[in-house]
Amino acid sequence: MRIVICDNYDEMSKKAALIVASQINMKPNAVLGLATGSTPEGMYRILVDMYNNKEVDFSEVTTFNLDEYYPISKSNSQSYDFFMKKHLFSHINVPEANINIPNGEACDAEKECEEYENKIASFGGIDLQILGIGQNGHIGFNEPDEFLYSNTHKTGLTESTISANSRFFASAGDVPKNALTMGIATILKSKKIVLLACGKSKHDAISKLISGKITTLCPATMLNVHRDLVVICDKEAYHG
Ligand code: F6R
């Protein structure tokens, strides 16, 4: 694991955007794994600027998002589908056919998850996966538990995550109780992983991740087995 400690959010976002752009410049048809949430918003803003300045071209890129609430309609402004269009996809030239997000409108969640997992495999896996981290150490929607799932699956959200995400909804009662998410093995099969974390509220989860101890009660600690993980965080997430 490599740890990069930044002075602030902007520096973290810039470093992450440069890694994504380099990945695409090295491999124009790169397969990217993308995250939502407030942490990567700055990185997406910088990538849009880089695209406008012709520093990166997304025309051959394929994307797979980590997760989506379930059930949720794509037109709901809190869906991750809506988020990705708002922050990235409607500003760059990635073809719509190359964009993959678990379908929160699917009637059969299990079938959707199985097809999603198979589709990632059919592309030869993810070249670069961007991750955020929950205050409780979740990655994607793999929540702390006695056991974790390997593959893309439907999962319930914990009270901690519902309460953290309620800031985006009218009330905690409006946060969907389930999600579709890549599993731990889906994430670990990515060739390179960049995890972003910002702010004191992430300190506990980051400390557990970098302690090197692995526990399903802090899913991010599973990343310790990955050969090519870079953690880019600000001072507050690192030092508390
Ligand atoms: C989002 C995701 C989540 C977030 C995590 C942190 O696609 O997979 O694991 O990365 O909840 O969210 P923020 O960045 O809002 O603190």
Short mmCIF file of C-alpha atoms in Angstrom, two decimals, residues 48-169:
data_model
loop_
_atom_site.label_atom_id
_atom_site.label_comp_id
_atom_site.label_asym_id
_atom_site.label_seq_id
_atom_site.Cartn_x
_atom_site.Cartn_y
_atom_site.Cartn_z
CA VAL A 48 -13.98 17.59 -16.80
CA ASP A 49 -11.55 20.56 -16.97
CA MET A 50 -8.84 18.28 -18.33
CA TYR A 51 -11.25 16.96 -20.96
CA ASN A 52 -12.18 20.53 -21.97
CA ASN A 53 -8.46 21.37 -22.25
CA LYS A 54 -7.96 18.29 -24.46
CA GLU A 55 -5.65 16.68 -21.89
CA VAL A 56 -7.72 13.48 -21.76
CA ASP A 57 -10.13 11.76 -24.14
CA PHE A 58 -12.83 9.39 -22.86
CA SER A 59 -14.08 8.20 -26.26
CA GLU A 60 -12.83 4.63 -25.85
CA VAL A 61 -13.16 4.34 -22.07
CA THR A 62 -15.60 1.91 -20.40
CA THR A 63 -16.87 2.62 -16.89
CA PHE A 64 -18.40 0.44 -14.17
CA ASN A 65 -19.80 2.14 -11.10
CA LEU A 66 -19.38 0.48 -7.75
CA ASP A 67 -22.95 0.62 -6.57
CA GLU A 68 -26.47 2.00 -6.71
CA TYR A 69 -29.31 2.30 -4.22
CA TYR A 70 -32.09 -0.30 -4.59
CA PRO A 71 -34.76 0.22 -5.52
CA ILE A 72 -34.40 3.70 -6.97
CA SER A 73 -35.45 5.33 -10.21
CA LYS A 74 -32.70 6.72 -12.46
CA SER A 75 -34.53 10.05 -12.52
CA ASN A 76 -34.36 10.36 -8.71
CA SER A 77 -31.80 13.11 -8.08
CA GLN A 78 -30.28 10.97 -5.31
CA SER A 79 -29.65 7.97 -7.57
CA TYR A 80 -26.03 7.29 -8.41
CA ASP A 81 -27.04 7.22 -12.07
CA PHE A 82 -28.18 10.84 -11.72
CA PHE A 83 -25.03 11.76 -9.73
CA MET A 84 -22.67 10.38 -12.37
CA LYS A 85 -24.42 12.23 -15.20
CA LYS A 86 -24.43 15.46 -13.20
CA HIS A 87 -20.78 15.33 -12.13
CA LEU A 88 -19.08 13.57 -15.02
CA PHE A 89 -20.82 11.78 -17.84
CA SER A 90 -22.80 14.69 -19.29
CA HIS A 91 -19.62 16.79 -19.50
CA ILE A 92 -17.27 14.34 -21.23
CA ASN A 93 -17.26 12.23 -24.40
CA VAL A 94 -17.61 8.74 -22.91
CA PRO A 95 -20.15 6.92 -25.16
CA GLU A 96 -23.38 6.15 -23.31
CA ALA A 97 -23.09 2.50 -24.37
CA ASN A 98 -19.80 2.27 -22.45
CA ILE A 99 -21.31 3.41 -19.14
CA ASN A 100 -22.34 0.73 -16.64
CA ILE A 101 -24.10 1.35 -13.32
CA PRO A 102 -26.00 -1.35 -11.40
CA ASN A 103 -29.65 -0.88 -12.37
CA GLY A 104 -31.64 0.31 -9.36
CA GLU A 105 -34.82 -0.16 -11.42
CA ALA A 106 -34.20 -3.88 -12.17
CA CYS A 107 -37.13 -6.16 -11.25
CA ASP A 108 -34.82 -9.06 -10.50
CA ALA A 109 -31.94 -7.77 -8.37
CA GLU A 110 -30.11 -11.10 -8.27
CA LYS A 111 -30.11 -11.44 -12.04
CA GLU A 112 -28.95 -7.83 -12.41
CA CYS A 113 -26.02 -8.47 -10.03
CA GLU A 114 -24.98 -11.67 -11.77
CA GLU A 115 -25.07 -9.98 -15.19
CA TYR A 116 -23.10 -7.00 -13.85
CA GLU A 117 -20.38 -9.25 -12.43
CA ASN A 118 -20.18 -11.20 -15.71
CA LYS A 119 -20.00 -8.03 -17.77
CA ILE A 120 -17.02 -6.73 -15.75
CA ALA A 121 -15.30 -10.09 -16.29
CA SER A 122 -16.07 -9.99 -20.03
CA PHE A 123 -14.07 -6.75 -20.26
CA GLY A 124 -11.08 -8.46 -18.64
CA GLY A 125 -11.71 -6.77 -15.29
CA ILE A 126 -11.23 -3.20 -14.11
CA ASP A 127 -7.92 -1.44 -14.84
CA LEU A 128 -8.31 1.31 -12.25
CA GLN A 129 -10.86 1.35 -9.44
CA ILE A 130 -11.57 4.59 -7.57
CA LEU A 131 -12.94 4.12 -4.05
CA GLY A 132 -14.22 6.33 -1.26
CA ILE A 133 -14.52 4.95 2.27
CA GLY A 134 -17.43 5.05 4.71
CA GLN A 135 -16.97 6.29 8.30
CA ASN A 136 -17.57 2.69 9.33
CA GLY A 137 -14.98 1.39 6.83
CA HIS A 138 -17.42 0.31 4.12
CA ILE A 139 -16.24 0.23 0.51
CA GLY A 140 -18.90 0.29 -2.16
CA PHE A 141 -21.86 -0.79 -0.04
CA ASN A 142 -19.95 -3.66 1.58
CA GLU A 143 -20.92 -2.90 5.15
CA PRO A 144 -19.16 -4.19 8.30
CA ASP A 145 -20.49 -7.66 9.09
CA GLU A 146 -19.55 -11.10 10.31
CA PHE A 147 -19.03 -12.11 6.69
CA LEU A 148 -18.70 -10.25 3.40
CA TYR A 149 -19.81 -11.14 -0.11
CA SER A 150 -17.35 -11.77 -2.92
CA ASN A 151 -19.38 -10.79 -5.95
CA THR A 152 -21.85 -8.09 -6.97
CA HIS A 153 -24.92 -8.51 -4.77
CA LYS A 154 -27.94 -6.88 -3.16
CA THR A 155 -27.32 -5.73 0.39
CA GLY A 156 -29.03 -3.89 3.24
CA LEU A 157 -27.57 -0.57 4.44
CA THR A 158 -26.53 -0.14 8.08
CA GLU A 159 -28.04 2.54 10.31
CA SER A 160 -24.65 4.34 10.25
CA THR A 161 -24.68 4.57 6.45
CA ILE A 162 -28.37 5.53 6.29
CA SER A 163 -27.68 8.30 8.77
CA ALA A 164 -24.49 9.48 6.96
CA ASN A 165 -26.31 9.52 3.58
CA SER A 166 -29.50 11.10 4.92
CA ARG A 167 -27.80 14.50 4.38
CA PHE A 168 -28.62 14.11 0.69
CA PHE A 169 -32.29 13.13 1.22
#
